[in-house]
Short mmCIF file of C-alpha atoms in Angstrom, two decimals:
data_model
loop_
_atom_site.label_atom_id
_atom_site.label_comp_id
_atom_site.label_asym_id
_atom_site.label_seq_id
_atom_site.Cartn_x
_atom_site.Cartn_y
_atom_site.Cartn_z
CA MET A 3 -17.46 7.85 52.18
CA ARG A 4 -19.38 7.58 48.65
CA HIS A 5 -16.06 8.18 46.94
CA ARG A 6 -14.65 5.17 48.93
CA SER A 7 -17.46 2.97 47.95
CA ILE A 8 -17.13 3.92 44.35
CA ALA A 9 -13.64 2.95 44.21
CA LEU A 10 -14.25 -0.37 46.20
CA VAL A 11 -16.80 -1.40 43.63
CA LEU A 12 -14.26 -0.19 40.80
CA ILE A 13 -11.66 -2.38 42.45
CA ILE A 14 -14.08 -5.56 42.55
CA ILE A 15 -15.15 -5.18 38.98
CA LEU A 16 -11.39 -5.02 37.96
CA LEU A 17 -10.49 -7.89 39.93
CA ALA A 18 -13.37 -10.15 38.20
CA VAL A 19 -12.46 -8.82 34.74
CA THR A 20 -8.57 -9.63 35.38
CA ILE A 21 -9.25 -13.09 36.72
CA TRP A 22 -11.53 -13.79 33.78
CA ALA A 23 -8.90 -12.35 31.30
CA ILE A 24 -6.17 -14.89 32.45
CA LEU A 25 -8.34 -17.85 32.47
CA PRO A 26 -6.72 -20.49 30.18
CA SER A 27 -10.25 -21.41 28.72
CA ASN A 28 -10.65 -17.70 28.11
CA PRO A 29 -12.73 -17.40 24.46
CA GLY A 30 -11.32 -14.11 23.75
CA ILE A 31 -13.30 -10.93 22.89
CA LYS A 32 -15.53 -10.05 19.92
CA ILE A 33 -17.24 -6.78 19.90
CA GLY A 34 -18.49 -5.72 16.39
CA LYS A 35 -14.99 -5.52 14.12
CA PHE A 36 -13.02 -5.47 17.33
CA GLU A 37 -11.57 -9.11 18.11
CA ARG A 38 -8.85 -10.17 20.50
CA SER A 39 -8.00 -13.52 21.29
CA MET A 40 -6.51 -12.75 24.88
CA ASP A 41 -3.70 -15.20 24.39
CA THR A 42 -0.33 -14.17 25.79
CA VAL A 43 1.90 -13.16 22.66
CA LEU A 44 5.67 -14.52 22.91
CA GLY A 45 8.55 -12.85 21.38
CA LEU A 46 11.37 -14.50 19.53
CA ASP A 47 13.50 -15.23 22.35
CA LEU A 48 10.89 -17.05 24.43
CA GLN A 49 9.25 -19.17 21.53
CA GLY A 50 11.79 -19.58 18.89
CA GLY A 51 11.61 -18.58 15.48
CA MET A 52 13.73 -16.79 12.68
CA GLU A 53 15.86 -13.59 12.35
CA VAL A 54 16.62 -12.19 9.01
CA LEU A 55 19.39 -9.47 8.41
CA LEU A 56 18.73 -7.29 5.32
CA GLU A 57 21.11 -4.91 3.87
CA ALA A 58 20.86 -2.11 1.17
CA ASP A 59 22.09 -3.67 -1.95
CA VAL A 60 24.05 -0.51 -3.25
CA ALA A 61 27.64 0.17 -4.31
CA GLU A 62 29.78 0.49 -1.38
CA GLY A 63 30.10 4.00 0.02
CA THR A 64 26.58 5.06 -1.56
CA GLU A 65 24.77 7.17 0.77
CA VAL A 66 21.40 5.51 1.60
CA ASP A 67 18.10 7.68 2.04
CA ALA A 68 16.89 7.47 5.67
CA GLN A 69 13.19 7.72 4.50
CA ALA A 70 13.52 5.00 1.81
CA MET A 71 14.76 2.54 4.51
CA GLN A 72 11.84 3.50 6.71
CA ASP A 73 9.29 2.71 3.81
CA ALA A 74 10.93 -0.36 2.82
CA ARG A 75 10.60 -1.51 6.77
CA THR A 76 6.82 -0.67 6.48
CA ILE A 77 6.42 -2.56 3.05
CA LEU A 78 8.10 -5.50 4.34
CA GLU A 79 6.12 -5.68 7.50
CA ASN A 80 2.92 -5.44 5.63
CA ARG A 81 3.95 -8.16 3.31
CA SER A 82 5.08 -10.59 6.27
CA ASN A 83 1.63 -10.22 7.72
CA GLY A 84 0.48 -12.67 4.94
CA LEU A 85 2.61 -15.34 6.47
CA GLY A 86 0.09 -15.64 9.43
CA VAL A 87 2.87 -15.05 11.94
CA SER A 88 1.84 -12.90 14.91
CA GLU A 89 4.02 -9.70 15.97
CA VAL A 90 6.47 -9.84 13.01
CA VAL A 91 8.89 -7.10 13.90
CA PHE A 92 11.31 -5.27 11.49
CA GLN A 93 13.49 -2.58 12.71
CA VAL A 94 15.87 -0.35 10.86
CA ALA A 95 19.48 -0.85 12.16
CA GLY A 96 21.98 1.97 11.29
CA THR A 97 21.75 3.64 8.03
CA ARG A 98 21.60 0.60 5.78
CA ARG A 99 20.31 -2.66 7.52
CA ILE A 100 17.00 -3.89 8.55
CA VAL A 101 16.60 -6.52 11.10
CA GLY A 102 13.43 -8.86 10.68
CA GLU A 103 12.22 -11.22 13.70
CA PHE A 104 9.61 -13.92 12.86
CA PRO A 105 8.48 -15.64 16.02
CA GLY A 106 7.42 -19.19 15.62
CA LEU A 107 8.49 -19.47 11.91
CA THR A 108 11.28 -21.77 10.71
CA ASP A 109 10.87 -21.95 7.15
CA THR A 110 13.77 -20.08 5.73
CA GLU A 111 12.67 -20.49 1.82
CA GLN A 112 9.07 -19.24 2.70
CA VAL A 113 10.33 -16.26 4.70
CA ILE A 114 12.89 -15.11 2.03
CA ALA A 115 10.43 -15.72 -0.92
CA ILE A 116 8.16 -13.00 0.73
CA LEU A 117 11.09 -10.61 1.39
CA LYS A 118 12.32 -10.71 -2.18
CA GLN A 119 8.79 -10.29 -3.78
CA THR A 120 8.32 -7.42 -5.90
CA GLY A 121 4.97 -5.74 -5.41
CA GLN A 122 2.78 -5.10 -8.33
CA LEU A 123 0.61 -1.83 -8.15
CA GLU A 124 -2.23 -1.61 -10.57
CA PHE A 125 -5.13 0.80 -11.12
CA VAL A 126 -8.08 -1.28 -12.30
CA ASP A 127 -11.28 -0.37 -13.83
CA MET A 128 -14.17 -1.75 -11.44
CA GLY A 129 -17.15 -0.08 -13.14
CA ASP A 130 -19.99 0.38 -10.48
CA THR A 131 -18.66 -2.34 -8.39
CA ILE A 132 -17.25 -1.59 -4.89
CA VAL A 133 -14.69 -4.54 -4.04
CA PRO A 134 -14.01 -4.77 -0.18
CA GLU A 135 -10.43 -3.95 0.92
CA GLY A 136 -8.29 -6.81 1.24
CA THR A 137 -10.10 -8.99 -1.45
CA ILE A 138 -7.64 -10.63 -3.75
CA ILE A 139 -8.92 -10.38 -7.50
CA THR A 140 -7.87 -11.41 -10.79
CA THR A 141 -6.63 -8.61 -13.20
CA SER A 142 -5.75 -8.26 -17.12
CA LEU A 143 -2.32 -8.58 -15.95
CA GLY A 144 -3.07 -11.89 -14.28
CA GLY A 145 -3.94 -13.31 -10.89
CA SER A 146 -4.85 -16.15 -8.68
CA GLN A 147 -8.28 -16.14 -7.55
CA VAL A 148 -11.57 -14.16 -7.38
CA ASN A 149 -13.38 -13.35 -4.17
CA SER A 150 -17.10 -12.83 -3.87
CA VAL A 151 -18.02 -9.53 -4.50
CA THR A 152 -20.20 -7.90 -1.59
CA PRO A 153 -21.41 -4.22 -1.03
CA THR A 154 -19.67 -1.76 1.22
CA PRO A 155 -21.29 1.38 2.32
CA ALA A 156 -18.66 4.18 1.97
CA VAL A 157 -16.08 4.79 -0.83
CA THR A 158 -13.41 7.35 -1.21
CA GLU A 159 -13.04 9.71 -4.24
CA VAL A 160 -10.66 10.49 -6.71
CA SER A 161 -10.63 14.00 -8.06
CA GLY A 162 -8.63 16.95 -9.37
CA THR A 163 -10.06 19.11 -6.62
CA PRO A 164 -10.77 18.65 -2.94
CA THR A 165 -14.52 17.35 -2.44
CA GLU A 166 -16.48 15.98 0.52
CA GLU A 167 -16.86 12.28 0.96
CA THR A 168 -19.91 10.70 -0.42
CA THR A 169 -21.58 7.59 0.54
CA ALA A 170 -22.78 4.82 -2.17
CA THR A 171 -24.97 1.82 -1.65
CA VAL A 172 -24.35 -1.03 -4.00
CA GLU A 173 -26.81 -3.75 -4.51
CA PRO A 174 -25.31 -7.33 -3.63
CA THR A 175 -24.09 -9.59 -6.33
CA VAL A 176 -23.36 -13.04 -6.45
CA THR A 177 -20.08 -14.70 -6.62
CA GLU A 178 -18.60 -14.74 -10.00
CA GLU A 179 -15.42 -14.93 -11.86
CA VAL A 180 -14.26 -11.40 -13.04
CA VAL A 181 -11.26 -10.35 -14.64
CA TYR A 182 -10.80 -6.61 -14.00
CA ASN A 183 -9.00 -4.53 -16.70
CA THR A 184 -5.90 -2.94 -15.54
CA VAL A 185 -6.00 0.92 -16.56
CA MET A 186 -2.39 1.69 -15.80
CA THR A 187 0.58 0.36 -13.12
CA GLY A 188 2.69 2.10 -10.59
CA ALA A 189 5.19 2.81 -12.94
CA ASP A 190 3.10 5.54 -14.14
CA LEU A 191 3.10 7.44 -10.83
CA LYS A 192 5.73 10.36 -10.74
CA SER A 193 5.12 11.38 -7.06
CA VAL A 194 2.77 10.87 -4.09
CA THR A 195 2.17 13.00 -1.20
CA VAL A 196 -0.13 13.39 1.93
CA SER A 197 -1.63 16.90 2.59
CA THR A 198 -5.17 18.19 4.01
CA ASP A 199 -8.33 19.21 2.10
CA GLN A 200 -10.30 22.74 2.70
CA LEU A 201 -11.95 20.88 5.50
CA GLY A 202 -8.80 19.66 7.08
CA GLN A 203 -9.27 16.04 6.37
CA PRO A 204 -6.40 13.91 5.18
CA VAL A 205 -6.04 13.32 1.48
CA VAL A 206 -3.50 11.74 -0.65
CA ASP A 207 -2.15 13.86 -3.75
CA PHE A 208 -0.48 12.21 -6.86
CA VAL A 209 1.00 13.50 -9.97
CA LEU A 210 1.49 11.27 -13.00
CA THR A 211 4.14 10.88 -15.70
CA PRO A 212 3.45 12.35 -19.04
CA GLU A 213 2.33 8.70 -20.42
CA GLY A 214 0.29 8.37 -17.36
CA LYS A 215 -1.33 11.88 -17.72
CA GLN A 216 -2.66 10.98 -20.92
CA ILE A 217 -3.90 7.41 -19.86
CA PHE A 218 -5.52 8.93 -16.83
CA ALA A 219 -7.06 11.63 -18.82
CA ASP A 220 -8.67 9.39 -21.25
CA PHE A 221 -9.92 6.85 -18.58
CA THR A 222 -11.49 9.44 -16.20
CA THR A 223 -13.19 11.48 -18.89
CA LYS A 224 -14.98 8.35 -20.11
CA ASN A 225 -15.51 6.70 -16.62
CA SER A 226 -16.73 9.80 -14.48
CA GLN A 227 -18.38 8.52 -11.08
CA LYS A 228 -17.18 5.15 -11.62
CA ILE A 229 -14.82 3.12 -9.30
CA LEU A 230 -11.04 2.93 -10.08
CA GLY A 231 -9.62 0.20 -7.94
CA ILE A 232 -6.06 0.32 -6.41
CA VAL A 233 -4.69 -2.97 -6.19
CA LEU A 234 -1.10 -4.08 -4.74
CA ASP A 235 -0.11 -7.70 -5.69
CA LYS A 236 -3.69 -8.59 -6.39
CA ARG A 237 -5.08 -7.18 -3.22
CA VAL A 238 -7.39 -4.56 -3.21
CA ILE A 239 -6.15 -1.65 -0.87
CA SER A 240 -8.46 1.21 -1.88
CA THR A 241 -11.53 1.74 -4.21
CA PRO A 242 -11.93 5.45 -4.71
CA ARG A 243 -14.87 6.96 -6.92
CA ILE A 244 -13.87 9.05 -9.98
CA ASP A 245 -15.27 12.46 -8.87
CA GLU A 246 -14.49 14.39 -12.21
CA PRO A 247 -12.24 14.03 -15.15
CA ILE A 248 -8.67 14.35 -14.32
CA THR A 249 -6.89 15.82 -17.23
CA ASP A 250 -3.81 17.69 -15.88
CA GLY A 251 -2.10 14.69 -14.53
CA ALA A 252 -2.46 15.50 -10.93
CA GLY A 253 -5.25 14.22 -8.69
CA MET A 254 -6.22 13.56 -4.98
CA ILE A 255 -7.54 10.61 -3.22
CA SER A 256 -10.07 11.71 -0.38
CA GLY A 257 -12.27 9.77 1.77
CA ASN A 258 -12.52 8.73 5.50
CA PHE A 259 -8.81 8.72 6.11
CA THR A 260 -7.00 9.35 9.31
CA VAL A 261 -3.23 10.70 9.32
CA ASP A 262 -2.00 7.41 9.70
CA SER A 263 -4.22 5.41 6.92
CA ALA A 264 -3.40 8.32 4.38
CA ASN A 265 0.44 7.84 5.11
CA ALA A 266 0.10 3.96 4.75
CA LEU A 267 -1.81 4.55 1.49
CA ALA A 268 0.78 7.05 0.29
CA VAL A 269 3.58 4.56 1.01
CA GLN A 270 1.75 1.78 -0.93
CA LEU A 271 1.20 3.90 -3.86
CA ARG A 272 4.61 5.32 -3.71
CA TYR A 273 6.41 2.05 -3.55
CA GLY A 274 4.37 -0.68 -5.09
CA SER A 275 7.94 -2.40 -4.83
CA LEU A 276 10.54 -1.94 -2.34
CA PRO A 277 12.00 1.59 -2.80
CA ILE A 278 15.50 0.29 -2.39
CA ALA A 279 17.06 -2.86 -3.30
CA LEU A 280 17.86 -5.38 -0.34
CA LYS A 281 19.93 -8.38 -0.15
CA VAL A 282 19.51 -11.13 2.84
CA VAL A 283 22.90 -10.86 4.46
CA GLU A 284 22.16 -13.66 7.10
CA THR A 285 19.30 -15.90 8.47
CA GLN A 286 19.38 -17.43 11.86
CA ILE A 287 17.06 -20.01 13.25
CA ILE A 288 16.44 -19.40 17.09
CA GLY A 289 15.33 -22.37 19.04
CA PRO A 290 12.83 -22.05 21.88
CA THR A 291 14.83 -23.95 24.39
CA LEU A 292 17.01 -21.26 25.75
CA GLY A 293 14.36 -18.95 26.08
CA ALA A 294 12.14 -21.34 28.08
CA ASP A 295 14.88 -22.03 30.19
CA SER A 296 15.36 -18.47 30.78
CA LEU A 297 12.10 -17.88 31.14
CA ASN A 298 11.33 -20.47 33.85
CA LYS A 299 14.52 -19.24 35.64
CA SER A 300 13.20 -15.74 35.35
CA LEU A 301 9.78 -16.69 37.02
CA ILE A 302 11.26 -18.72 39.73
CA ALA A 303 13.50 -15.71 40.65
CA GLY A 304 10.39 -13.28 40.50
CA LEU A 305 8.52 -15.57 42.57
CA ILE A 306 11.39 -16.10 45.21
CA GLY A 307 11.88 -12.24 45.23
CA PHE A 308 8.21 -11.54 45.74
CA ALA A 309 7.73 -13.95 48.68
CA ILE A 310 10.86 -12.22 50.42
CA VAL A 311 9.25 -8.96 49.89
CA MET A 312 6.05 -10.14 51.23
CA LEU A 313 7.45 -11.41 54.12
CA PHE A 314 9.40 -8.16 54.79
CA MET A 315 6.08 -6.04 54.33
CA LEU A 316 4.11 -8.11 56.80
CA ILE A 317 6.88 -8.05 59.36
CA TYR A 318 7.91 -4.31 59.17
CA TYR A 319 4.55 -2.73 58.22
CA ARG A 320 2.03 -5.08 59.71
CA MET A 321 -1.38 -4.19 58.39
CA PRO A 322 -0.38 -1.85 55.68
CA GLY A 323 1.84 -4.29 54.79
CA GLY A 324 -0.85 -6.90 54.20
CA VAL A 325 -2.79 -4.31 52.08
CA ALA A 326 0.10 -3.58 49.77
CA ILE A 327 0.34 -7.34 49.27
CA ILE A 328 -3.19 -7.56 47.92
CA ALA A 329 -2.70 -4.09 45.95
CA ILE A 330 0.74 -5.71 44.26
CA ALA A 331 -1.42 -8.96 43.35
CA ASN A 332 -4.08 -6.70 41.81
CA PHE A 333 -1.38 -4.55 40.07
CA GLY A 334 -0.12 -7.78 38.51
CA LEU A 335 -3.46 -9.12 37.43
CA ILE A 336 -4.10 -5.66 35.70
CA THR A 337 -0.82 -5.67 33.92
CA LEU A 338 -1.14 -9.12 32.34
CA THR A 339 -4.69 -8.22 31.28
CA LEU A 340 -3.46 -5.41 29.23
CA TYR A 341 -0.62 -7.35 27.88
CA LYS A 342 -3.23 -9.67 26.55
CA LEU A 343 -5.58 -6.88 25.75
CA ILE A 344 -3.10 -4.59 23.58
CA PRO A 345 -1.40 -7.07 23.01
CA VAL A 346 2.00 -6.67 24.55
CA THR A 347 4.85 -9.37 22.95
CA LEU A 348 6.50 -10.77 25.99
CA THR A 349 10.24 -11.17 25.66
CA LEU A 350 12.97 -11.49 28.34
CA PRO A 351 13.78 -7.80 28.43
CA GLY A 352 10.21 -7.10 28.61
CA ILE A 353 9.71 -9.42 31.75
CA ALA A 354 12.65 -7.64 33.11
CA GLY A 355 10.73 -4.25 32.72
CA PHE A 356 7.59 -5.69 34.40
CA LEU A 357 9.60 -6.96 37.49
CA LEU A 358 11.36 -3.49 37.78
CA SER A 359 7.94 -1.71 37.66
CA THR A 360 6.66 -4.19 40.43
CA GLY A 361 9.50 -2.77 42.54
CA GLY A 362 8.32 0.85 41.86
CA ALA A 363 4.80 -0.21 42.81
CA LEU A 364 6.14 -1.26 46.16
CA ASP A 365 8.21 1.99 46.57
CA ALA A 366 5.06 3.84 46.34
CA ASN A 367 3.54 1.94 49.19
CA ILE A 368 6.56 2.29 51.23
CA LEU A 369 6.68 5.97 50.89
CA TYR A 370 3.11 6.16 51.84
CA PHE A 371 3.45 4.04 54.94
CA GLU A 372 6.42 5.71 56.17
CA ARG A 373 4.62 9.17 56.07
CA LEU A 374 2.01 7.17 58.03
CA LYS A 375 4.25 6.11 60.63
CA GLU A 376 5.57 9.76 61.09
CA GLU A 377 2.06 11.04 61.49
CA LEU A 378 1.12 8.53 64.08
CA ARG A 379 4.46 9.08 65.98
CA SER A 380 3.59 12.74 66.01
CA GLY A 381 0.29 12.00 68.12
CA ARG A 382 -2.27 12.35 65.34
CA ASN A 383 -5.21 10.37 65.36
CA LEU A 384 -5.66 7.56 62.79
CA LYS A 385 -7.87 9.28 60.31
CA THR A 386 -5.92 12.45 60.01
CA ALA A 387 -2.68 10.62 59.72
CA LEU A 388 -4.20 8.47 56.77
CA ASP A 389 -4.99 11.71 55.00
CA LEU A 390 -1.90 13.75 55.67
CA ALA A 391 0.34 10.88 54.94
CA TRP A 392 -0.91 10.35 51.63
CA LYS A 393 -0.93 14.29 50.89
CA ARG A 394 2.79 14.54 51.88
CA ALA A 395 3.89 11.42 50.04
CA TRP A 396 1.89 12.06 46.88
CA SER A 397 4.66 14.56 45.60
CA SER A 398 7.52 12.08 45.99
CA ILE A 399 5.36 9.21 44.32
CA ARG A 400 4.55 11.44 41.38
CA ASP A 401 7.80 12.75 40.61
CA SER A 402 9.69 9.48 40.76
CA ASN A 403 7.22 7.82 38.72
CA ILE A 404 7.10 10.75 35.96
CA ALA A 405 10.78 10.30 35.85
CA THR A 406 10.67 6.73 35.05
CA ILE A 407 8.03 7.38 32.21
CA ILE A 408 10.47 9.98 30.69
CA THR A 409 13.25 7.41 30.81
CA SER A 410 10.91 4.81 29.07
CA VAL A 411 9.94 7.11 26.45
CA ILE A 412 13.57 8.06 25.75
CA LEU A 413 14.56 4.29 25.51
CA PHE A 414 11.68 3.41 23.46
CA TRP A 415 12.39 6.08 21.07
CA PHE A 416 16.09 5.11 20.95
CA GLY A 417 14.98 1.44 20.36
CA SER A 418 12.80 2.58 17.51
CA THR A 419 15.68 4.76 15.93
CA TYR A 420 18.37 2.43 16.07
CA GLY A 421 16.59 -0.84 15.79
CA ALA A 422 17.19 -2.13 19.36
CA SER A 423 13.89 -4.04 19.63
CA MET A 424 14.87 -5.48 22.95
CA VAL A 425 15.14 -2.06 24.44
CA LYS A 426 11.92 -1.21 23.00
CA GLY A 427 10.16 -4.01 24.81
CA PHE A 428 11.74 -3.36 28.05
CA ALA A 429 10.73 0.43 27.77
CA LEU A 430 7.08 -0.32 27.01
CA THR A 431 6.32 -2.77 29.79
CA LEU A 432 8.46 -0.68 32.25
CA ALA A 433 6.08 2.39 31.18
CA LEU A 434 2.72 0.18 31.32
CA GLY A 435 3.88 -0.92 34.82
CA VAL A 436 4.51 2.49 35.98
CA LEU A 437 1.22 3.96 35.03
CA ILE A 438 -0.59 0.96 36.59
CA ASN A 439 1.45 1.50 39.67
CA LEU A 440 0.11 5.11 39.88
CA PHE A 441 -3.48 3.79 39.62
CA SER A 442 -2.72 1.03 42.24
CA ALA A 443 -1.22 3.39 44.85
CA THR A 444 -3.73 5.94 44.34
CA VAL A 445 -6.93 3.88 44.10
CA ILE A 446 -6.32 0.36 45.47
CA THR A 447 -3.91 0.87 48.46
CA ARG A 448 -5.70 3.90 49.91
CA THR A 449 -8.97 2.35 49.58
CA LEU A 450 -8.14 -0.95 50.88
CA LEU A 451 -6.39 0.47 53.99
CA THR A 452 -9.02 3.01 54.86
CA TYR A 453 -11.77 -0.16 54.82
CA ALA A 454 -9.09 -2.14 56.89
CA VAL A 455 -9.04 0.46 59.37
CA ASP A 456 -12.64 0.82 59.55
CA ILE A 457 -13.19 -2.88 60.05
CA PHE A 458 -10.36 -3.73 62.46
CA LYS A 459 -10.26 -0.10 64.36
CA PRO A 460 -6.68 -0.62 65.58
CA THR A 461 -5.73 1.01 68.66
CA ASN A 462 -2.38 -0.59 69.46
CA PHE A 463 -0.40 1.28 66.94
CA LYS A 464 2.86 -0.65 67.67
CA ARG A 465 1.14 -4.07 66.89
CA TRP A 466 -0.89 -2.96 63.67
CA PHE A 467 1.43 -0.53 61.97
CA GLY A 468 4.93 -1.45 63.61
CA ILE A 469 5.70 1.67 65.37
#
């Protein structure tokens, strides 16, 4: 009884949260550094925008390195974030092409200018000042603006050998124009890799060219315990502290890295500019009219289908059918809330995945209700029938949903590998729907049906359960 009460409280809380999440006047969430607007993010096919096809600009027949294409995709995606466009997507298509999607953007010249931009990687002398990551600065090689310099509590380190992370506090300074001296550029880097230190923490290792080795040795010898800023296109991406003089041309950047952040920094260091030349093969402006029309028709079709299914469930399963309708409504609210919270970019294939997962949610309820009918027909009392029906239906519900999740993972992987972003959207929404379906069937349907039986105390099984 206690477990049922806890489950009912959880359902009520979830219902309140999901209703709040879908309100048009929702102000969004802001907890510390976590911020989410809770707006529904629409994909290119629903709100329109631009699609750009890029191709490796190499001689015909030249083999293109797959890792270089992936790195180029990452760099392009990072650069495009500066356009202020949400959910810019780049996918490697085949062995030598990259497809870029820019929802809500139609300025062809602006997009192409960003894509063709040659990144400039610089190592700058920052003295004792820790400039926050993301700050745009002016260097001795030129720059556009200088931001306020504010303190930051933790810094990374540059050293020749692994060291532990240190913490430094810098007194606040007022806003001032500063031109930071560029010590060397990305042209002096020979190689950059990711490894782990003696404590098992991710670090970024680098090796310099002979010219860079001499420059770095002189600078680090004179500036031990100072800050060496790493700047890409005048934007600070890291501010490691020089732990000790580095004279052998090989060093390590350590700090509070995750594997992903260490790899991201390595990509930025390895390729301040694109690792492979790309040319714009095709640009296409996609209007929102077709997407909006398709969306409206999809929603109308979904509502009609849902109404027919509700009618069927009420006629055939009676009380359990009514409970299923409430559970499916909760399923839809939870799913939409997750879409806003993650956020998930909604596309037409993604909506198709959601509708398919809704059908799967009904399947789980139907399996449960059919087993319940069988137990009641065999003469068991209602409480025993409810427990046995779920135990005997669970294995089928579990296995069918696991099979769907495996299929979704395969589709998502193929979409990531071959640039089929539409397949990825379908696979993601389908997998999320299946996971929510398992929760809905396990918690919501069982709890609500048990409470419905306790409240109405049905004795005429033919009337209440359609037997």
